Amino acid sequence: MFELDKWQEIWGTITRNKLRTFLTMFGVFWGIFMLMIMLGSGKGLENGVMDGFNGVSKNAVFVWGQTTTMAYGGLLPGRFVEMSNADVAAIKAGCKNLDILSPRNQLGGWRGGNLVTRKGKTSPFTVYGDYSEIAFIQSFKITSGRFLNPFDLSENRKVAVIGDQVAKILFDSTEVPIGDYIYIKGVYFQVIGTFKTLQQGGDAERESNSIYVPFTTFQKAFNYGDDVSWFCMTPKEGYSAEALESEVKAMLSSRLRIHPDDSNAIGAWNTEKEFNKLNGLFSGIGAFVWVVGIGTLLAGIIGVSNIMLIVVKERTREIGIRKALGATPWSITSLILQEAVVITTLAGYTGLVLGIGLMEGLNIMLQGQETEMFKRPEINLQIAFASLVVIVFGGLLAGLIPARKAASITPIEALRNE
Amino acid sequence: MITLKQVQKSYFNTATPLQVLKGIDMHVAEGEFVSIMGSSGSGKSTLLNILGILDDYDSGSYELAGTLVKNLSQTTAARYRNRFLGFVFQSFNLLPFKTAQENVALPLYYQKVSRSKRNQIALEYLDKVGIRDWAHHLPAELSGGQKQRVAIARALISKPRVVLADEPTGALDSVTSQEVINLFRQINRDEKLTMLVVTHENEVAAQTDRIIRLKDGQILLNE
Ligand SMILES: Nc1ncnc2c1ncn2[C@@H]1O[C@H](COP(=O)(O)OP(=O)(O)O)[C@@H](O)[C@H]1O
Ligand SMILES: [Mg+2]
């Protein structure tokens, strides 16, 4: 069936009517080309948005105190909710789903006061008091030195890990920050490490302007006593961040004498919810891409079938002659089928290659550029390969009806109109 | 070579069933050159199509070279046509996009003969019918007589036992017609081929060994 002679026959008929062949092929080509572009773009959008989650674990829970709005247990509304070291200990002991709890305090902030100085240089940086476990929730790359360790905390060491932007502003390019001192709100801290954030956009800007000091040192040095501003937490593997959030909120409510229905008293946010929302969005986009893409492809394949049908009708006489000279029905069927497969495969493959090429080109162009919503528009090679199989199969399907029609042509009918 | 016994054929796709062949008995010996005559609509082409296994018949029997030809599958019919029969038509029926040589070689394509081999054989047969020089021309570039020579070469290339021709000179002028008939005679003599030619021209029929006359689906005269 696949001997060279047959290919020459097929090549002959395909090239005999170039315009028609081209138009037929264009439908399939366009279908697969658009599918590739949509798949790549969808992936690019997803990558761009999902990269925003880099640097924060995808099931992090943040909880902080706000103001009560309901009277409860003899306390008036309007009270500011303050959490303390005792709450940290109680939750660590009482919450079974909890994996990491890293309490945090914060000083200043972006566009806050100029708290940090060194050799006359000053700038508004954010200062966090943190446990070393924070590194499991908010990840960054240590570019020199080290991050906080448990001894820094247990010994209340006056040490600091500074963001790359902080190092750039406070130190000259010739100076080494490690071992040197910075002055935060009246207290000297020795720099033990520098880091680069893995976050994106606005978050990245804030993070690179941040300084981490031990939580224990922070409370003492800045007179925070037992106060804790935030809890940063993650659930144990297999447990949801959402459940952890409500459990911790309930525990805090009872400990801090807050009305169980007072939804304003404790603020909370988790990345899981955001992540799921976006995940849902992107599976929606993905499904849409497939529906549209398969539809376009189907239209292309139906186009091939249609035109092959016309071709068979036009070639009735030729087929009749061939049959009179000894062509078997199968030799005619396979001729038409092969023609359809060749046309769709050639067109589909071209669309595939050009589509992937375009996306790769875009990918290369985007590299090194600071785009936020669109990144790495790659196409899964497995999907591309599967599409190719679908195209070949589609070609076979497209040829089926015309091929059966061709095989049913009888020589006398074809040759009668003399 | 050919034996028909009470062959009947009707068409049922018409308003009332139309019986075209009403019991044909005939015998053609090997190497005979026979013409079939009759007025238009008498069933000549229908008979020839049955002989050529292009069409079925309803009842009776048709033996070709000792083999009963009846209720064959399409594939078997195709093989018999390819191996045992050669066709020549009034309107030539050449493939317009293939050269004379490629047209002649086509039956060998369906015998799975290699391209170079069948093209070489095609050239020999084009030589035999006297138009070797036109091998690489398309049918549109050939005269009617030349086209019919190509068709005859194509009918002969598979070395058939029987050649069937339906009004092969119908579209040709008298001089060219005579040339084609001469060619038929020559082939019949040289290759000992059995030949049946449908014609309505007396000059053509007169040059054959025997004339079978058809009228209203029956053999009128078998001289
Ligand atoms: N496929 C067909 N369907 C219906 N009637 C047909 C068909 N082929 C031929 N006929 C009819 O059968 C009769 C004989 O036709 P044909 O064998 O072609 O005659 P001839 O070749 O002698 O002129 C005619 O009346 C013709 O109209
Ligand atoms: Mg006729």
XYZ file of C-alpha atoms and ligand atoms in Angstrom:
669
model
C 0.000 0.000 0.000
C 2.871 2.403 0.708
C 5.083 1.734 -2.262
C 6.872 4.575 -3.997
C 4.684 4.286 -7.100
C 1.577 5.110 -5.133
C 3.229 8.140 -3.585
C 4.037 9.374 -7.053
C 0.392 8.927 -8.069
C -0.722 10.871 -4.980
C 1.872 13.560 -5.435
C 0.655 13.865 -9.030
C -2.966 14.502 -8.041
C -2.029 16.846 -5.201
C 0.165 19.028 -7.377
C -2.179 18.926 -10.376
C -4.544 21.419 -8.775
C -2.318 23.560 -6.616
C -4.810 26.242 -5.622
C -7.403 23.776 -4.452
C -4.826 21.772 -2.555
C -3.558 24.949 -0.960
C -7.019 26.083 0.134
C -7.803 22.651 1.519
C -4.564 22.569 3.431
C -5.021 26.068 4.747
C -8.096 25.087 6.769
C -6.230 22.358 8.618
C -3.083 24.444 8.864
C -4.962 27.332 10.416
C -6.797 25.083 12.862
C -3.649 23.547 14.290
C -1.715 26.819 14.107
C -4.364 28.614 16.163
C -4.553 25.737 18.618
C -0.797 25.956 19.178
C -0.914 29.733 19.591
C -3.808 29.539 22.019
C -2.164 26.759 24.019
C 1.105 28.692 24.173
C -0.550 31.970 25.080
C -2.675 30.311 27.739
C 0.455 28.802 29.234
C 2.254 32.152 29.025
C -0.555 33.889 30.871
C -0.635 31.141 33.467
C 3.127 31.277 33.953
C 3.049 35.043 34.277
C 0.327 35.044 36.898
C 1.453 31.945 38.776
C 4.992 33.275 39.037
C 3.487 35.860 41.366
C 3.311 33.005 43.876
C 7.017 32.361 43.708
C 8.644 33.018 47.049
C 5.494 32.290 49.035
C 4.425 28.745 49.758
C 1.133 27.907 48.126
C -0.614 27.072 51.399
C 0.578 29.866 53.675
C -1.843 31.321 56.249
C -1.416 34.792 57.753
C -3.395 35.881 60.835
C -3.292 39.239 62.622
C -5.279 41.210 65.198
C -7.760 43.935 64.259
C -10.508 45.767 66.190
C -13.538 44.078 67.815
C -17.006 45.149 66.739
C -19.092 43.194 69.261
C -19.277 43.292 73.030
C -18.331 39.967 74.623
C -17.436 38.651 78.089
C -17.849 42.063 79.687
C -15.564 43.779 77.174
C -16.752 46.689 75.046
C -16.528 46.711 71.243
C -13.782 48.781 69.622
C -11.021 46.995 71.501
C -7.745 46.417 69.649
C -6.916 42.711 69.543
C -3.364 42.039 70.696
C -1.711 38.667 70.356
C 1.190 37.566 72.544
C 3.891 34.907 72.926
C 1.457 32.931 75.094
C -0.954 32.643 72.159
C 1.865 31.337 69.988
C 2.675 28.649 72.536
C -1.001 27.731 73.001
C -1.652 27.353 69.295
C 1.541 25.395 68.733
C 0.425 23.027 71.509
C -3.277 22.837 70.650
C -3.503 22.848 66.848
C -2.959 19.416 65.361
C -2.952 20.387 61.690
C -0.265 22.989 62.171
C 3.112 22.367 60.561
C 4.983 25.654 60.998
C 4.045 28.681 63.054
C 6.363 31.597 62.718
C 5.260 34.673 64.683
C 6.293 37.995 63.256
C 6.604 41.637 64.255
C 7.131 44.520 61.883
C 8.609 47.978 62.183
C 8.128 50.822 59.776
C 7.325 49.839 56.263
C 7.507 51.016 52.727
C 7.353 54.821 52.775
C 7.402 54.701 56.561
C 9.896 56.568 58.692
C 13.650 56.509 58.127
C 14.537 53.995 60.804
C 17.709 52.506 59.458
C 20.972 54.325 59.019
C 24.583 53.551 58.328
C 27.402 56.082 57.966
C 24.958 58.883 57.271
C 23.032 56.915 54.658
C 19.407 56.342 55.473
C 16.316 55.002 53.832
C 12.831 53.774 54.795
C 13.200 50.012 55.100
C 10.819 47.449 56.533
C 12.212 45.622 59.559
C 10.798 42.201 60.428
C 11.265 40.313 63.642
C 11.120 36.660 62.543
C 11.874 33.078 63.443
C 14.198 31.082 61.232
C 11.178 28.975 60.166
C 9.909 31.906 58.091
C 12.277 30.647 55.412
C 9.871 27.722 54.797
C 7.002 30.101 54.131
C 8.648 32.990 52.371
C 11.541 31.752 50.353
C 14.407 33.819 49.056
C 17.863 33.195 47.798
C 20.678 33.891 50.247
C 23.271 35.679 48.112
C 25.961 35.971 50.796
C 26.394 34.936 54.432
C 23.500 33.030 56.015
C 19.911 33.402 57.211
C 18.767 33.573 60.867
C 19.255 30.350 62.840
C 17.701 29.108 66.116
C 20.732 30.248 68.150
C 20.296 33.837 66.952
C 16.825 33.608 68.487
C 17.599 31.762 71.711
C 20.535 34.055 72.457
C 18.768 37.242 71.374
C 21.620 38.085 69.026
C 21.638 41.509 67.444
C 22.058 40.269 63.891
C 20.329 41.207 60.639
C 19.771 39.671 57.183
C 19.256 42.404 54.618
C 17.623 42.517 51.184
C 19.701 43.221 48.094
C 18.189 46.677 47.716
C 19.073 47.499 51.330
C 22.665 46.421 50.757
C 22.837 48.524 47.616
C 21.616 51.666 49.346
C 23.526 51.399 52.618
C 26.797 50.048 51.260
C 29.098 51.132 48.456
C 29.747 48.571 45.783
C 33.312 48.143 47.099
C 32.179 47.433 50.661
C 31.278 43.995 52.043
C 28.070 44.189 54.147
C 28.716 40.913 56.023
C 30.207 41.641 59.462
C 29.454 45.353 59.233
C 26.852 47.127 61.374
C 23.620 48.958 60.652
C 21.745 51.176 63.088
C 18.044 50.456 63.530
C 16.034 52.786 65.783
C 18.843 53.275 68.274
C 20.246 49.725 68.207
C 23.247 48.377 66.269
C 22.757 45.116 64.374
C 25.526 43.126 62.705
C 24.798 42.065 59.130
C 25.128 38.262 58.775
C 23.572 37.737 55.342
C 22.083 39.252 52.227
C 19.201 37.825 50.202
C 17.434 38.199 46.918
C 13.679 37.749 46.844
C 11.957 35.238 44.563
C 8.749 37.256 44.496
C 7.497 39.372 41.618
C 6.388 42.919 41.011
C 5.356 45.097 43.943
C 5.929 42.318 46.455
C 9.446 41.931 45.179
C 10.158 45.621 45.607
C 8.950 45.563 49.198
C 10.870 42.402 50.009
C 14.174 43.610 48.616
C 13.826 46.687 50.828
C 13.401 44.509 53.938
C 15.592 43.530 56.882
C 15.151 40.379 58.966
C 16.230 40.349 62.619
C 15.557 37.641 65.286
C 12.008 37.834 66.662
C 13.241 37.653 70.260
C 15.798 40.421 69.766
C 13.139 42.546 68.063
C 10.733 42.307 71.026
C 13.460 43.323 73.477
C 15.250 45.968 71.422
C 12.147 47.856 70.363
C 10.157 47.421 73.588
C 7.453 45.166 72.179
C 7.255 43.109 75.371
C 5.211 39.960 74.580
C 3.409 41.436 71.586
C 3.064 39.536 68.337
C 1.758 41.334 65.224
C 1.219 38.337 62.901
C 1.224 34.595 62.707
C 2.687 33.082 59.567
C 1.672 29.434 59.307
C 1.436 26.406 57.059
C -0.711 23.299 57.618
C 0.683 19.775 57.777
C 0.844 18.006 54.472
C -2.575 16.877 53.319
C -4.447 19.513 55.349
C -5.941 22.605 53.826
C -4.819 26.113 54.633
C -8.451 27.173 54.709
C -9.231 24.745 57.568
C -6.121 25.799 59.466
C -7.150 29.432 59.144
C -10.586 28.875 60.683
C -9.217 26.605 63.415
C -6.592 29.140 64.507
C -9.130 31.961 64.362
C -11.500 30.014 66.609
C -8.761 29.222 69.112
C -7.651 32.843 69.226
C -11.230 34.058 69.634
C -11.768 31.999 72.745
C -8.340 32.852 74.187
C -8.696 36.585 73.544
C -12.327 36.798 74.639
C -13.758 37.735 71.285
C -17.394 37.079 70.313
C -17.449 33.935 68.104
C -19.432 35.796 65.410
C -17.184 38.868 65.368
C -15.718 38.505 61.910
C -13.775 41.741 62.054
C -11.695 41.070 65.165
C -9.098 38.823 63.581
C -7.741 39.409 60.091
C -6.616 36.454 58.015
C -5.450 35.668 54.525
C -4.254 32.517 52.878
C -2.531 31.901 49.586
C -4.365 28.641 49.015
C -7.654 30.383 48.347
C -6.022 32.753 45.853
C -4.140 29.915 44.304
C -7.281 27.809 43.878
C -9.153 30.738 42.384
C -6.450 31.219 39.763
C -6.142 27.489 39.208
C -9.861 27.402 38.474
C -9.523 30.327 36.116
C -6.727 28.697 34.186
C -8.425 25.324 33.894
C -11.372 27.310 32.516
C -9.150 29.036 29.980
C -7.539 25.691 29.151
C -10.904 24.050 28.485
C -11.950 27.007 26.344
C -8.765 26.762 24.296
C -9.400 23.084 23.656
C -13.028 23.566 22.699
C -12.204 26.365 20.271
C -9.082 24.627 18.975
C -10.764 21.273 18.353
C -13.677 23.100 16.746
C -11.375 24.913 14.331
C -9.538 21.696 13.598
C -12.785 19.850 12.991
C -13.905 22.564 10.589
C -10.618 22.138 8.731
C -11.028 18.377 8.529
C -14.626 18.678 7.333
C -13.304 21.089 4.711
C -10.843 18.462 3.534
C -13.603 15.870 3.365
C -15.829 18.238 1.393
C -13.222 19.126 -1.153
C -12.136 15.503 -1.517
C -15.765 14.693 -2.277
C -15.772 17.282 -5.058
C -12.443 15.965 -6.287
C -13.815 12.424 -6.427
C -16.827 13.643 -8.381
C -14.584 15.426 -10.834
C -12.436 12.353 -11.154
C -15.334 9.947 -11.742
C -14.232 9.319 -15.314
C -10.604 8.825 -14.334
C -11.612 6.362 -11.632
C -13.857 4.549 -14.117
C -10.980 4.221 -16.578
C -8.649 2.970 -13.852
C -11.211 0.370 -12.815
C -11.734 -0.794 -16.396
C -7.973 -1.262 -16.648
C -7.856 -3.380 -13.502
C -7.867 -1.112 -10.452
C -9.429 -2.948 -7.501
C -11.888 -1.095 -5.231
C -9.303 -1.174 -2.469
C -6.605 0.390 -4.632
C -8.986 3.291 -5.321
C -10.075 3.566 -1.656
C -6.522 3.586 -0.391
C -5.513 6.147 -3.028
C -8.153 8.617 -1.825
C -7.522 7.854 1.858
C -3.803 8.348 1.462
C -4.381 11.574 -0.386
C -6.529 12.901 2.465
C -4.007 11.790 5.064
C -1.120 13.335 3.145
C -2.926 16.651 2.757
C -3.999 16.888 6.402
C -0.701 15.652 7.793
C 1.353 18.005 5.661
C -0.879 20.953 6.517
C -1.194 20.013 10.176
C 2.510 19.452 10.580
C 3.273 22.818 8.998
C 0.813 24.487 11.368
C 2.325 22.629 14.296
C 5.886 23.601 13.449
C 5.055 27.218 12.679
C 2.876 27.539 15.789
C 5.551 26.094 18.051
C 8.200 28.152 16.267
C 6.258 31.360 16.805
C 5.772 30.594 20.491
C 9.442 29.710 20.914
C 10.427 32.928 19.176
C 8.161 34.888 21.498
C 9.651 33.013 24.420
C 13.174 34.010 23.402
C 12.103 37.622 22.841
C 10.460 37.754 26.284
C 13.499 36.351 28.051
C 15.288 38.966 30.106
C 12.313 41.282 29.841
C 10.396 42.328 32.931
C 6.898 41.293 31.880
C 4.400 40.608 34.591
C 1.382 38.955 33.070
C 2.935 36.911 30.271
C 5.886 34.576 30.625
C 7.407 31.505 28.981
C 4.614 30.791 26.441
C 5.737 27.190 25.910
C 3.828 24.329 24.306
C 3.879 20.919 25.913
C 5.640 18.640 23.397
C 3.455 15.733 24.404
C 0.371 17.746 23.532
C 1.933 18.766 20.238
C 2.678 15.141 19.434
C -0.817 14.059 20.421
C -2.242 16.764 18.146
C -0.227 15.355 15.268
C -1.713 11.911 15.872
C -5.170 13.504 15.963
C -4.477 15.241 12.647
C -3.429 12.040 10.908
C -6.482 10.300 12.321
C -8.612 13.267 11.244
C -7.206 12.960 7.733
C -8.193 9.318 7.657
C -11.666 10.267 8.830
C -11.849 13.054 6.255
C -10.982 10.637 3.466
C -13.413 7.931 4.516
C -16.596 9.249 2.886
C -14.969 10.378 -0.379
C -12.987 7.128 -0.555
C -16.105 5.002 -0.202
C -17.797 7.097 -2.836
C -14.836 6.623 -5.162
C -14.787 2.862 -4.614
C -18.481 2.615 -5.454
C -18.040 4.188 -8.892
C -18.729 1.576 -11.568
C -16.776 1.796 -14.829
C -19.855 1.659 -17.072
C -21.466 4.594 -15.323
C -18.252 6.572 -15.471
C -17.631 5.803 -19.131
C -21.192 5.954 -20.443
C -21.487 9.652 -21.226
C -19.525 9.258 -24.411
C -12.628 -18.466 -26.187
C -16.032 -16.892 -25.519
C -19.249 -18.834 -25.058
C -22.582 -17.219 -24.170
C -25.673 -19.275 -23.409
C -29.066 -17.618 -23.066
C -27.620 -14.471 -21.550
C -30.332 -12.054 -20.433
C -29.958 -8.567 -19.104
C -32.530 -6.024 -17.965
C -32.198 -2.552 -16.555
C -34.401 -1.894 -13.556
C -33.490 1.719 -12.956
C -35.955 2.843 -15.616
C -39.680 3.577 -15.149
C -40.587 0.100 -16.399
C -37.941 -2.628 -16.385
C -36.140 -2.594 -19.717
C -34.973 -5.925 -21.100
C -31.974 -5.140 -23.269
C -30.583 -8.619 -23.946
C -33.219 -11.289 -24.518
C -31.234 -14.502 -24.510
C -27.962 -14.265 -26.362
C -26.276 -17.428 -27.610
C -22.908 -16.964 -29.237
C -19.478 -18.474 -29.553
C -16.223 -16.821 -30.529
C -13.227 -19.021 -31.203
C -9.705 -18.167 -30.156
C -8.010 -15.817 -32.616
C -11.271 -14.844 -34.302
C -11.851 -11.248 -35.358
C -15.589 -10.600 -35.001
C -17.680 -7.481 -35.495
C -20.985 -6.770 -33.772
C -23.479 -4.633 -35.684
C -26.932 -3.348 -34.998
C -28.926 -0.194 -34.812
C -28.523 2.267 -32.002
C -30.066 0.976 -28.783
C -30.005 -2.648 -29.874
C -27.832 -3.618 -26.935
C -24.349 -3.754 -28.496
C -22.602 -1.804 -25.739
C -24.495 -3.705 -23.064
C -23.302 -6.988 -24.559
C -19.748 -5.752 -24.821
C -19.790 -4.540 -21.187
C -20.888 -7.983 -20.066
C -18.173 -9.605 -22.143
C -15.716 -7.146 -20.590
C -16.895 -7.973 -17.042
C -17.729 -4.317 -16.568
C -21.354 -5.284 -15.963
C -23.334 -8.236 -14.640
C -25.978 -10.245 -16.464
C -29.198 -11.605 -14.994
C -29.379 -15.177 -16.294
C -27.661 -17.576 -18.654
C -23.950 -18.234 -18.632
C -20.760 -16.618 -19.903
C -17.587 -18.620 -20.198
C -14.323 -16.807 -20.869
C -11.396 -19.076 -21.762
C -13.154 -21.970 -20.055
C -13.896 -20.053 -16.850
C -17.477 -19.276 -15.854
C -17.833 -15.541 -15.331
C -20.724 -15.017 -12.957
C -21.282 -13.143 -9.698
C -17.642 -12.209 -9.363
C -16.530 -9.950 -6.560
C -15.390 -6.516 -7.666
C -11.803 -7.387 -6.841
C -11.856 -10.619 -8.858
C -13.554 -8.829 -11.751
C -10.825 -6.186 -11.639
C -8.138 -8.864 -11.788
C -9.789 -10.646 -14.737
C -10.118 -7.354 -16.628
C -6.512 -6.559 -15.904
C -5.152 -9.972 -16.983
C -7.483 -11.253 -19.706
C -9.130 -8.248 -21.345
C -8.142 -5.144 -23.259
C -10.538 -2.282 -23.966
C -10.701 0.259 -26.766
C -13.394 2.936 -26.563
C -14.936 5.314 -29.047
C -13.861 8.325 -26.979
C -10.387 6.889 -26.263
C -10.669 7.356 -22.460
C -7.067 8.319 -21.938
C -6.083 10.072 -18.700
C -5.538 13.672 -19.812
C -2.769 14.452 -17.320
C -0.611 11.469 -18.207
C 1.666 11.208 -21.229
C 1.025 8.667 -23.952
C 3.676 6.441 -22.423
C 2.218 6.677 -18.908
C -1.271 5.980 -20.248
C -0.077 2.862 -22.008
C 1.796 1.727 -18.900
C -1.220 2.075 -16.571
C -2.496 -1.555 -16.738
C 0.971 -2.717 -15.693
C 0.803 -0.371 -12.677
C -2.089 -2.496 -11.445
C 0.045 -5.584 -12.025
C 2.692 -4.066 -9.746
C 5.303 -3.905 -12.475
C 8.072 -1.464 -11.564
C 7.946 1.994 -13.050
C 11.037 1.773 -15.241
C 10.096 -1.686 -16.489
C 6.550 -0.741 -17.445
C 7.647 2.486 -19.090
C 10.100 0.530 -21.192
C 7.422 -1.987 -22.191
C 5.036 0.896 -22.935
C 7.587 2.298 -25.336
C 7.762 -1.046 -27.186
C 3.998 -1.071 -27.599
C 3.926 2.560 -28.745
C 6.493 1.482 -31.342
C 4.221 -1.388 -32.380
C 1.307 0.998 -33.059
C 3.656 3.402 -34.815
C 3.749 6.456 -32.523
C 6.870 5.883 -30.482
C 7.943 9.472 -31.196
C 4.876 10.782 -29.361
C 5.569 8.906 -26.142
C 6.057 12.009 -24.027
C 3.103 13.973 -25.336
C -0.134 14.498 -23.461
C -3.342 13.225 -25.108
C -4.434 16.808 -25.834
C -1.421 17.171 -28.127
C -2.364 14.135 -30.211
C -4.748 13.716 -33.146
C -7.766 11.422 -32.887
C -5.987 8.636 -34.748
C -2.929 8.949 -32.556
C -5.068 8.880 -29.417
C -6.756 5.690 -30.579
C -3.346 4.160 -31.250
C -2.341 4.997 -27.693
C -5.550 3.377 -26.466
C -4.852 0.267 -28.565
C -1.309 0.056 -27.195
C -2.760 0.326 -23.677
C -5.265 -2.459 -24.444
C -2.466 -4.726 -25.643
C 0.225 -4.089 -23.051
C -1.118 -6.561 -20.478
C -1.076 -9.308 -23.146
C -4.841 -9.979 -22.894
C -6.651 -12.991 -24.363
C -9.463 -10.861 -25.770
C -9.633 -7.257 -27.003
C -13.020 -5.545 -26.907
C -13.592 -2.368 -28.897
C -16.780 -0.283 -28.737
C -17.056 1.760 -31.934
C -13.307 2.395 -32.052
C -13.597 4.314 -35.320
C -16.750 6.226 -34.388
C -14.883 9.446 -33.759
C -12.396 9.149 -36.638
C -12.444 10.156 -40.308
C -12.517 7.426 -42.919
C -8.776 7.467 -43.687
C -7.813 7.225 -40.030
C -10.514 4.637 -39.486
C -8.963 2.469 -42.139
C -5.551 2.827 -40.512
C -6.974 1.720 -37.184
C -8.731 -1.264 -38.775
C -5.510 -2.214 -40.519
C -3.780 -2.078 -37.149
C -6.446 -4.327 -35.636
C -6.067 -6.817 -38.467
C -2.330 -6.817 -38.094
C -2.507 -7.394 -34.353
C -5.103 -10.107 -34.795
C -2.804 -11.829 -37.261
C 0.509 -11.339 -35.436
C -0.577 -11.928 -31.854
C -3.370 -14.429 -32.550
C -5.642 -12.282 -30.426
C -9.382 -12.749 -30.166
C -11.089 -9.468 -31.079
C -14.639 -8.174 -30.851
C -15.424 -4.846 -32.462
C -18.746 -3.059 -32.169
C -19.351 -0.893 -35.188
C -22.122 0.522 -37.332
C -19.891 0.992 -40.366
C -20.254 -1.677 -43.047
C -16.729 -1.067 -44.415
C -15.314 -1.851 -41.017
C -17.471 -4.889 -40.466
C -16.676 -6.205 -43.913
C -12.994 -6.525 -43.018
C -13.649 -8.820 -40.023
C -13.884 -12.603 -40.078
C -17.499 -12.673 -39.030
C -20.399 -10.281 -38.337
C -22.876 -10.730 -35.504
C -26.008 -8.669 -36.032
C -28.088 -7.617 -33.066
C -31.664 -6.435 -33.136
C -33.804 -5.676 -30.104
C -31.565 -7.649 -27.833
C -31.432 -10.745 -29.945
C -28.962 -12.094 -32.447
C -30.472 -11.636 -35.856
C -27.751 -13.062 -37.993
C -24.604 -14.965 -37.264
C -22.749 -15.123 -40.550
N -27.308 1.914 -17.377
C -28.439 1.893 -18.069
N -29.614 2.078 -17.442
C -30.782 2.037 -18.129
N -30.901 1.814 -19.434
C -29.756 1.622 -20.134
C -28.475 1.655 -19.486
N -27.518 1.431 -20.423
C -28.180 1.283 -21.596
N -29.529 1.388 -21.433
C -30.534 1.243 -22.447
O -30.383 -0.053 -22.990
C -30.584 -0.035 -24.384
C -29.344 -0.577 -25.066
O -28.266 0.290 -24.901
P -26.832 0.057 -25.511
O -26.383 -1.303 -25.135
O -25.964 1.168 -25.122
O -27.156 0.096 -27.080
P -26.145 0.340 -28.274
O -24.766 0.353 -27.769
O -26.452 -0.790 -29.167
O -26.559 1.640 -28.889
C -30.885 1.404 -24.745
O -32.282 1.543 -24.870
C -30.366 2.186 -23.597
O -31.162 3.328 -23.410
Mg -23.263 1.795 -27.783
